[in-house]
XYZ file of N, CA and C in Angstrom:
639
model
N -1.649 23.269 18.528
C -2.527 22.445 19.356
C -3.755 22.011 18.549
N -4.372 22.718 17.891
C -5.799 22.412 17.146
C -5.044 21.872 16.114
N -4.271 21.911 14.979
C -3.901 21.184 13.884
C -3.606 19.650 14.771
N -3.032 19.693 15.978
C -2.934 18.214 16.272
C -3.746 17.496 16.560
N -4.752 18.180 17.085
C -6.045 17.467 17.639
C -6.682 16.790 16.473
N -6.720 17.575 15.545
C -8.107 17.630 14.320
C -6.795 16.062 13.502
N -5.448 16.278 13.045
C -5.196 14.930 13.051
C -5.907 13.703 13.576
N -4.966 13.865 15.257
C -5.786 12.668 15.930
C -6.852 12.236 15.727
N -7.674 13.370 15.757
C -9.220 13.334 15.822
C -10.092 12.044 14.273
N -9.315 13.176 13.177
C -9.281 11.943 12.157
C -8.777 10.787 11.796
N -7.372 10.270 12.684
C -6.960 9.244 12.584
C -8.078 8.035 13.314
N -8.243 8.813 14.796
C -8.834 7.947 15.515
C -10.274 7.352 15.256
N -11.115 8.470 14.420
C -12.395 8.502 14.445
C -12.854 7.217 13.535
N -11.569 6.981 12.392
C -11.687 5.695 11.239
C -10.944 5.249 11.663
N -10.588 4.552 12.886
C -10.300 3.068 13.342
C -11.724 2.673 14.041
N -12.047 3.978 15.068
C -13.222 3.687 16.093
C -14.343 2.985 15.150
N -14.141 3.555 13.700
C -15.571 3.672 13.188
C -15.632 2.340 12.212
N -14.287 2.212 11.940
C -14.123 0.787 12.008
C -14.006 -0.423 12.450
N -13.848 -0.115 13.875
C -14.268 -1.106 15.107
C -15.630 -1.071 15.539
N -16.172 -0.396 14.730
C -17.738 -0.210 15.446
C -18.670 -1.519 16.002
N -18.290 -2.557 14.974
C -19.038 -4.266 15.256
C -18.566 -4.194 16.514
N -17.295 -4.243 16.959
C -17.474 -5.191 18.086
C -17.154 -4.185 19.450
N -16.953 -3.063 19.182
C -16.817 -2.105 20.567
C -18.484 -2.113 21.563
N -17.795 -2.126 22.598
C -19.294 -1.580 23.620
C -19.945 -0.511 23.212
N -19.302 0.037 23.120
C -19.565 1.696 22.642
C -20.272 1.880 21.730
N -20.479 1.112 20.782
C -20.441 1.329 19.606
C -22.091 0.220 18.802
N -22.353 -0.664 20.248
C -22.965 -1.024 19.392
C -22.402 -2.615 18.876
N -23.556 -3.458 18.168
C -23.471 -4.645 18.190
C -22.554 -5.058 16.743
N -22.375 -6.657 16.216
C -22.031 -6.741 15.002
C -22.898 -6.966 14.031
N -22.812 -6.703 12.835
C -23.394 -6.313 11.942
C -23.867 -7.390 11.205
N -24.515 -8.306 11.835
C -24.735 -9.525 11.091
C -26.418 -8.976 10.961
N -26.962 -9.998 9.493
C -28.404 -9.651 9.407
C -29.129 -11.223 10.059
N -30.529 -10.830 9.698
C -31.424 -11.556 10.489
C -31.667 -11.215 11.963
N -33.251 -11.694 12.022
C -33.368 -11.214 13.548
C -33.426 -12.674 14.325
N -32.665 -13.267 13.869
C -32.662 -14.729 15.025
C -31.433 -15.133 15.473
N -31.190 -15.761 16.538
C -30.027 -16.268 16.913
C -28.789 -17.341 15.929
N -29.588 -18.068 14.890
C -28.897 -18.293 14.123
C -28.154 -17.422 12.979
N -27.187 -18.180 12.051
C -26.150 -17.227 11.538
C -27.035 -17.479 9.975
N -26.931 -16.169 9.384
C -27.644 -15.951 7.908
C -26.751 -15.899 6.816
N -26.960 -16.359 5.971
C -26.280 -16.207 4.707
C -26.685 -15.965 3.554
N -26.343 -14.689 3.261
C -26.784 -13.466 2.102
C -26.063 -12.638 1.570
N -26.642 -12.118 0.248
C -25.800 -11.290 -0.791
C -25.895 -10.197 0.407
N -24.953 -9.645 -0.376
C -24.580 -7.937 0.217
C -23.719 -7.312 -0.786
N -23.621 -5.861 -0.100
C -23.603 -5.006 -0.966
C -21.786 -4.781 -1.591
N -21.012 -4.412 -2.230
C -19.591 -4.421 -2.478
C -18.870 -3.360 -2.652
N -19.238 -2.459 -1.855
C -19.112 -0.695 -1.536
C -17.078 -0.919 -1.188
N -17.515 -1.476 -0.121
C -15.295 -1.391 0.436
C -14.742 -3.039 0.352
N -15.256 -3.716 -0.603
C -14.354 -4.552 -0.530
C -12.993 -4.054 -1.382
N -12.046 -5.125 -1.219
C -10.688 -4.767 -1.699
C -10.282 -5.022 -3.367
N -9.448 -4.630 -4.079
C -9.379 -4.904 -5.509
C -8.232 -5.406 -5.600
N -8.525 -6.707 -6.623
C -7.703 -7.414 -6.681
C -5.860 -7.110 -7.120
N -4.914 -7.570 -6.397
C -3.846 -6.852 -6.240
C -3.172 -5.569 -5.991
N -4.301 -5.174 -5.291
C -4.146 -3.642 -4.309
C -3.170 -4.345 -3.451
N -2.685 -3.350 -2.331
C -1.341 -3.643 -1.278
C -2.273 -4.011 -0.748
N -3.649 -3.210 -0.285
C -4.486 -2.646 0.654
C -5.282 -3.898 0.149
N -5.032 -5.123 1.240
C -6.128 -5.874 1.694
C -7.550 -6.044 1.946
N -7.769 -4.772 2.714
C -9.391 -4.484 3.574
C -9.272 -4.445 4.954
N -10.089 -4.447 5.715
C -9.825 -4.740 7.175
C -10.531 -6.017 7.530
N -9.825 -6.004 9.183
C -10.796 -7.472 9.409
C -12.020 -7.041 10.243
N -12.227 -8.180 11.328
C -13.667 -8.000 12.107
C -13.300 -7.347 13.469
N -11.730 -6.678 13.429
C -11.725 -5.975 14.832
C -11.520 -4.160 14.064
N -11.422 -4.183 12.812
C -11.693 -3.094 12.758
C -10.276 -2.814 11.729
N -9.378 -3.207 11.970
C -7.650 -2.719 11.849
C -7.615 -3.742 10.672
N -6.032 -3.295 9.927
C -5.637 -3.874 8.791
C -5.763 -5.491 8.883
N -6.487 -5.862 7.562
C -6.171 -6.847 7.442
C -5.003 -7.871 7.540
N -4.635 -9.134 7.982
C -3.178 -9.541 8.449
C -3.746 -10.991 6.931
N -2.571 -11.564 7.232
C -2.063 -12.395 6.110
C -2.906 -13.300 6.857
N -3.448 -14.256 6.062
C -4.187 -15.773 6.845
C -2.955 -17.022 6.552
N -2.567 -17.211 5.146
C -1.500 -18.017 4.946
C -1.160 -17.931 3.423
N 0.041 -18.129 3.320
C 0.645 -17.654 1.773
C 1.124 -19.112 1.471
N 1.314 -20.006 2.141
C 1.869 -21.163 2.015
C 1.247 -22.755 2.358
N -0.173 -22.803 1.906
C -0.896 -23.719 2.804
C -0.535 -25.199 2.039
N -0.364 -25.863 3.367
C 0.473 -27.056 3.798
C 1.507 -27.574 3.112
N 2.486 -26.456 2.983
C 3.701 -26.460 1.757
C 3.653 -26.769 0.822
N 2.376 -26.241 -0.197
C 2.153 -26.293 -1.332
C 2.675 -25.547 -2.418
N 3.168 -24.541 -1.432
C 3.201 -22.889 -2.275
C 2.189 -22.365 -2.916
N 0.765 -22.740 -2.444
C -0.234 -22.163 -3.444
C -1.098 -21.011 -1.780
N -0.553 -20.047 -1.946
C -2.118 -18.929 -0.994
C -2.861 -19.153 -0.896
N -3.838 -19.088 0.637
C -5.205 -18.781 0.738
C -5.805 -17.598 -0.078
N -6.821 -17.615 0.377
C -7.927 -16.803 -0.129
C -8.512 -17.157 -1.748
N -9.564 -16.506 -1.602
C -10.267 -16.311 -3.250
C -9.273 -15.858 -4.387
N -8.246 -14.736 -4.387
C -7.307 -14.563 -5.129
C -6.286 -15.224 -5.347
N -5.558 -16.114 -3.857
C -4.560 -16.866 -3.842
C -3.744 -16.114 -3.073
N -3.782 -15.208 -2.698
C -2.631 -14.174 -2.242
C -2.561 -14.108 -0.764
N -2.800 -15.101 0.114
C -2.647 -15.760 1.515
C -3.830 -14.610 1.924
N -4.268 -13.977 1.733
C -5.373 -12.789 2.300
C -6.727 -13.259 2.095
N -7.928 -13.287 3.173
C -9.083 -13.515 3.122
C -9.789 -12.306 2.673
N -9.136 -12.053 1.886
C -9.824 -10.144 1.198
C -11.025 -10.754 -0.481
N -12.019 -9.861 -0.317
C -12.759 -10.128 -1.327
C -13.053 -9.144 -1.789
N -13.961 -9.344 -3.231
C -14.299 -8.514 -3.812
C -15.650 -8.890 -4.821
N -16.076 -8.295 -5.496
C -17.120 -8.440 -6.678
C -17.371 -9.674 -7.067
N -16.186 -10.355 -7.729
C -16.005 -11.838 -8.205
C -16.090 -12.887 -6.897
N -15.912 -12.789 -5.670
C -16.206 -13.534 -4.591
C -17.290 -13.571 -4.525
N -17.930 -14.697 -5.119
C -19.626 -14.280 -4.891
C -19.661 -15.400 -3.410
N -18.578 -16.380 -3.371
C -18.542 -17.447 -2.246
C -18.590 -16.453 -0.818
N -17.854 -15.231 -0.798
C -16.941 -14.524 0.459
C -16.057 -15.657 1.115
N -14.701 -15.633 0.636
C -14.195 -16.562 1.322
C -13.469 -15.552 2.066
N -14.087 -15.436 3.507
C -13.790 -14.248 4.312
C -13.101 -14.741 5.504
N -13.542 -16.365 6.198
C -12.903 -16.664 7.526
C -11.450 -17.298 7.167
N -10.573 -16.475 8.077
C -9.607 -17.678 8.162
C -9.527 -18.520 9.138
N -9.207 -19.540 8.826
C -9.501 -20.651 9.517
C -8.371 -21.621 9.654
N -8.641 -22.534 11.172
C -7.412 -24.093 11.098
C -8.179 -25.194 10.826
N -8.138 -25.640 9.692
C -8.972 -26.768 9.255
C -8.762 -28.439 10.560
N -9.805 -28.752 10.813
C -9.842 -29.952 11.739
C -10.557 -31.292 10.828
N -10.041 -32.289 11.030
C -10.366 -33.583 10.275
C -11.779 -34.113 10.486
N -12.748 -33.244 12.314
C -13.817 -33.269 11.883
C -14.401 -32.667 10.957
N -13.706 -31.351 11.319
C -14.636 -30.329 10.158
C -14.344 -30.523 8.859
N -13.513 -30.790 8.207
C -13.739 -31.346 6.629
C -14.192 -32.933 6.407
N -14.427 -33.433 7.328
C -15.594 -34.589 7.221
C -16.966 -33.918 6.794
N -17.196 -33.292 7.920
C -18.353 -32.481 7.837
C -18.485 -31.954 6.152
N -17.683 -30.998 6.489
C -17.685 -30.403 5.334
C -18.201 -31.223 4.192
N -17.459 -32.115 3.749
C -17.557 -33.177 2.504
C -19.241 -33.510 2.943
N -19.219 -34.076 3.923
C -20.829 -34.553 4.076
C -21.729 -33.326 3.693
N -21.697 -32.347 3.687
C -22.903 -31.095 2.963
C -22.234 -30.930 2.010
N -21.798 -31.648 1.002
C -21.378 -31.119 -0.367
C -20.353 -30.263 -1.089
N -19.367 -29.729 0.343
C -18.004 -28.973 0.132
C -17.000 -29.830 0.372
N -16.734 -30.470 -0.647
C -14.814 -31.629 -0.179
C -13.629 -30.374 -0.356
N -13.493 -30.308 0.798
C -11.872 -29.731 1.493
C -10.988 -30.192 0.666
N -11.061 -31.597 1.135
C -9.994 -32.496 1.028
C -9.463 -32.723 -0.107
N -9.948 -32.759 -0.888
C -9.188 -33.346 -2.481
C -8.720 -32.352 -3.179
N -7.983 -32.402 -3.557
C -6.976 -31.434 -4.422
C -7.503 -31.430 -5.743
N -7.450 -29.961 -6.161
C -8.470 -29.565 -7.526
C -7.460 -28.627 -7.712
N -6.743 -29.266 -8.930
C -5.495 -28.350 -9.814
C -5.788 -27.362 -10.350
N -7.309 -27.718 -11.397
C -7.234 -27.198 -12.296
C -8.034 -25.534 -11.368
N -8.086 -25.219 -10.480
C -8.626 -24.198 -9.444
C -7.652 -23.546 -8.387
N -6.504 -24.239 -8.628
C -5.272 -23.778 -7.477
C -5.335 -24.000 -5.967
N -5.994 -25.289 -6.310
C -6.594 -25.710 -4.726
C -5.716 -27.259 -3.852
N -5.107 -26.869 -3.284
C -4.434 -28.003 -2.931
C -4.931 -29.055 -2.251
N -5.978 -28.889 -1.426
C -6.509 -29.906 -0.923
C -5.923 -29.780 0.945
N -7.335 -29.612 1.504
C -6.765 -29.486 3.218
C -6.360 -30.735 4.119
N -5.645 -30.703 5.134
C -5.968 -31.321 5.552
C -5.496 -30.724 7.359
N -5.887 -31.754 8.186
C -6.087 -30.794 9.721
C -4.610 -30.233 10.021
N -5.216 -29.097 10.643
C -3.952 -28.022 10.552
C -3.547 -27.154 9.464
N -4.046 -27.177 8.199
C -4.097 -26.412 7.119
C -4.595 -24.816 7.910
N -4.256 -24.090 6.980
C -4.698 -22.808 7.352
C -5.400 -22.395 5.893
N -6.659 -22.118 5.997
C -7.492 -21.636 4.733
C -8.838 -20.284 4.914
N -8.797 -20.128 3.898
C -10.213 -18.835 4.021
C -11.364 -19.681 3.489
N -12.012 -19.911 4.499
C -13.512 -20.539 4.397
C -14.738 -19.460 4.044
N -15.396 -19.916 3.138
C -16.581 -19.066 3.110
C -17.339 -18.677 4.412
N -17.469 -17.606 4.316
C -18.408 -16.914 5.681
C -19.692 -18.166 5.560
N -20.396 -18.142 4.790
C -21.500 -19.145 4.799
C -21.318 -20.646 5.202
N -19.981 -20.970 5.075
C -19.931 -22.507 5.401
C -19.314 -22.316 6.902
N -18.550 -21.528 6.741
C -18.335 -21.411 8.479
C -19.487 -21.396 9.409
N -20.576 -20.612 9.266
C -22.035 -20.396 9.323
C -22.681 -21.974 9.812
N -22.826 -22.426 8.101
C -23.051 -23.877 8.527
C -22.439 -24.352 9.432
N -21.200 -24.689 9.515
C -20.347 -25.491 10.445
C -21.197 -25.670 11.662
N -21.128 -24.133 12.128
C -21.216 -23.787 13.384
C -22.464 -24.248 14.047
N -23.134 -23.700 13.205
C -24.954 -24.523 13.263
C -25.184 -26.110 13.629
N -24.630 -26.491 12.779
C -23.905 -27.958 12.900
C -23.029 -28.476 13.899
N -22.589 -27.351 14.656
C -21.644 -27.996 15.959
C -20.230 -28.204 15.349
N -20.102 -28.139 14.554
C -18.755 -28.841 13.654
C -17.490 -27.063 13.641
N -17.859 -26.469 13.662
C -16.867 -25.178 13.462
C -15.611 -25.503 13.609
N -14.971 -25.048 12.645
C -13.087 -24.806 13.069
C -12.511 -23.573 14.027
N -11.388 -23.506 14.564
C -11.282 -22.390 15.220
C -10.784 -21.409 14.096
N -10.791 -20.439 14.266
C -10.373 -18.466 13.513
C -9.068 -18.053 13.737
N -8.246 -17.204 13.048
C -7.822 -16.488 13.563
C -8.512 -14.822 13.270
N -9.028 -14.303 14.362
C -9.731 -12.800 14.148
C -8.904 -11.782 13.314
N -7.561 -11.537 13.351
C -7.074 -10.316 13.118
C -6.918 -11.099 11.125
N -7.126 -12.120 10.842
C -6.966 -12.367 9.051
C -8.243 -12.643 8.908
N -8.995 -12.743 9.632
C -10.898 -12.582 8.835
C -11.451 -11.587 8.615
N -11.510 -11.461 7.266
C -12.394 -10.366 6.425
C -13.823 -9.762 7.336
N -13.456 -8.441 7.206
C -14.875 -7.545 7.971
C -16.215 -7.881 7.786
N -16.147 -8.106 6.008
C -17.350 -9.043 5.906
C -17.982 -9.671 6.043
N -17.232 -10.997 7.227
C -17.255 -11.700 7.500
C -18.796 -11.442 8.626
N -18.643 -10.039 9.293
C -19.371 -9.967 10.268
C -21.237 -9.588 9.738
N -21.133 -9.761 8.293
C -22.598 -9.523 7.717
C -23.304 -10.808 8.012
N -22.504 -11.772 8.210
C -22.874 -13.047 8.564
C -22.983 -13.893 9.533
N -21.921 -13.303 10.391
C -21.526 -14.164 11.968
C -21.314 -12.553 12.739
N -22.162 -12.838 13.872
C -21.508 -11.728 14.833
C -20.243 -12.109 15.576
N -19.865 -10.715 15.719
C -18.045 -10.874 16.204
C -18.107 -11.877 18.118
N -19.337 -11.462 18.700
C -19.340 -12.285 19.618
C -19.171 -14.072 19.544
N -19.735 -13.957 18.538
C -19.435 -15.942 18.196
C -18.362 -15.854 17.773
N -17.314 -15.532 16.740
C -16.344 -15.179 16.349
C -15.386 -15.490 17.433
N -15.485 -14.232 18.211
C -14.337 -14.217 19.506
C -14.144 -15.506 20.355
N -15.470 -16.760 20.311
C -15.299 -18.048 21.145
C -14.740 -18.847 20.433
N -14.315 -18.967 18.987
C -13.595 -19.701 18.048
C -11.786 -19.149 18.064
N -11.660 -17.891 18.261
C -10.299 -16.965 17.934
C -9.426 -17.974 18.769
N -8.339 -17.957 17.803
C -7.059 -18.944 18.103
C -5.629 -17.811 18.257
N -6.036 -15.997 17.735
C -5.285 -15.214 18.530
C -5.999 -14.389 19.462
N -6.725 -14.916 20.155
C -7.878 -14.354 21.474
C -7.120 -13.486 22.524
N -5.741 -13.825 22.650
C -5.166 -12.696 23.503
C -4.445 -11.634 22.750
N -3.940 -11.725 20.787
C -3.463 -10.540 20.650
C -4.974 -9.578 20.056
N -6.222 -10.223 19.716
C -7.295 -9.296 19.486
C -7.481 -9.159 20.583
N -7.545 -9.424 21.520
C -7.988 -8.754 23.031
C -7.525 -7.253 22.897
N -5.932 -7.134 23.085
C -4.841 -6.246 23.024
C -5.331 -5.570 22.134
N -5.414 -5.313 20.801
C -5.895 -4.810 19.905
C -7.441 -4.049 20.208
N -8.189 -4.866 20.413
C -9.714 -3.743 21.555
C -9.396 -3.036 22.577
N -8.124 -3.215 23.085
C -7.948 -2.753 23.906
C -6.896 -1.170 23.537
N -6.352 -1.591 23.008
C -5.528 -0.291 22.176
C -6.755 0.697 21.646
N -7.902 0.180 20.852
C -8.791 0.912 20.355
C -9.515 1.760 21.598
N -9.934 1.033 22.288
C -10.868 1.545 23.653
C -9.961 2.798 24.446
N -8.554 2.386 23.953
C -8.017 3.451 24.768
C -7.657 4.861 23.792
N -7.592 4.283 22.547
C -7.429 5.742 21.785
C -8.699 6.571 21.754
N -10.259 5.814 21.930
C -11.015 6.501 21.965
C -11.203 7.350 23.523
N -10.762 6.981 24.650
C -11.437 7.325 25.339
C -10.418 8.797 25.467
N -9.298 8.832 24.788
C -7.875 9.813 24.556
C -8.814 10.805 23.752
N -9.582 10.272 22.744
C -10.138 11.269 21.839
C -11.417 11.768 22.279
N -11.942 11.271 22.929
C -12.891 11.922 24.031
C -12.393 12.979 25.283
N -11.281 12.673 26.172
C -10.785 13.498 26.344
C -10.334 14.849 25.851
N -9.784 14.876 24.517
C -9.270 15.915 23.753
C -10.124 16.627 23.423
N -11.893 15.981 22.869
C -12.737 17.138 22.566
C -13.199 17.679 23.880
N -13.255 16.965 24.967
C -13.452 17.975 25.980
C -13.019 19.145 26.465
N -11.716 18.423 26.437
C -10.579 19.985 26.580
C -10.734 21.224 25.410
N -10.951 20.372 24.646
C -11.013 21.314 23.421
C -12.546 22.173 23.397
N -13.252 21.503 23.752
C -14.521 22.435 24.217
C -14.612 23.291 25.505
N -13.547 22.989 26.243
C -13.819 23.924 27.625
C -12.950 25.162 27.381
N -11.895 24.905 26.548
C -10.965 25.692 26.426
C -11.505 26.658 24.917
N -12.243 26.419 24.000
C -13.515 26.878 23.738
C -14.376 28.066 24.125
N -15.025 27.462 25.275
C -15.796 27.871 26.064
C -15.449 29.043 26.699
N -13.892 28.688 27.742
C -13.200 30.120 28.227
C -12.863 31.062 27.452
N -12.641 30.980 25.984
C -12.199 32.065 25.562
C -13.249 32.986 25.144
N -13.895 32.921 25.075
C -15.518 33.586 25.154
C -15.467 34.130 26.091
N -15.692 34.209 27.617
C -15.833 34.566 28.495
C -14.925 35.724 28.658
């Protein structure tokens, strides 16, 4: 009984504690600045991921990172900073290309108009060039902009980098999510393993308690 608990106990405690941004429980997301707008700043590179690890990173609900796209707009060339369809970063990402994203023909208008062209294909960088409906990892900072700007693309939550949330809180996040009902499910799986592991130390403290007596 206690060897199973103290498992659980550690399985559960590093998901919870990795869901910490966006649980009730737990507390807000981890974006800096004290204003309602979204900030964009260095940070620190403690758990990002290394390049061609299996191990991705996690995203902004806490759980394994998922693929954003390995194949964008049948190019055969991957998203992300590495290329490897994953919005996972590291050291050399000084951009964080952390959101994944569905590119829209406003938003790479936009885009191009502040000085980032989407659109044109840059070989010599492994960049194919977007266009609406593309699936890509946008810098946390230009997503930022976007949004500020009114212009934002929609997300998918479960392939955006955790990092992501040093910059955007997961509450703005969640009004963009284009899988809004399987991260739902997913908070919801979490909320329930914790409240299982709250249970268990109780028992485990009362039962504790009686044997003393």
């Amino acid at each position: 009984m206690q060897h199973s608990i103290n498992i659980l106990v550690v399985s559960v405690i590093i998901m919870i504690t990795r869901a910490a941004a966006w649980s009730p429980g737990f507390g807000h997301a981890r974006h800096r600045g004290p204003t309602a707008r979204l900030m964009a700043e260095q940070e620190d590179e403690g758990d990002v991921a290394e390049v061609g690890s299996k191990h991705s990173g996690y995203n902004v609900l806490g759980t394994d990172l998922s693929c954003c796209c390995s194949n964008v707009g049948g190019s055969g060339i991957g998203t992300g900073f590495y290329r490897n369809g994953f919005c996972a970063t590291g050291e050399q990402d000084m951009g964080r290309h952390t959101v994944c994203i569905s590119a829209t023909d406003e938003f790479l208008t936009f885009s191009k108009s502040v000085g980032n062209d989407l659109s044109t294909p840059m070989p010599e960088y492994n960049f194919p060039g977007l266009n609406e409906g593309d699936i890509w990892c946008l810098c946390a900072q230009r997503w930022a902009q976007a949004y500020n700007a009114g212009k934002a693309p929609k997300l998918f939550l479960q392939s955006t980098h955790e990092k992501t949330l040093d910059y955007i809180p997961l509450e703005v996040l969640r009004k963009f999510a284009i899988d809004a009902d399987e991260a739902n499910a997913v908070m919801n799986k979490l909320n329930l393993q914790r409240n299982e592991l709250n249970d268990l130390i109780s028992k485990e403290a009362s039962d504790d308690g009686d044997s003393f007596q």
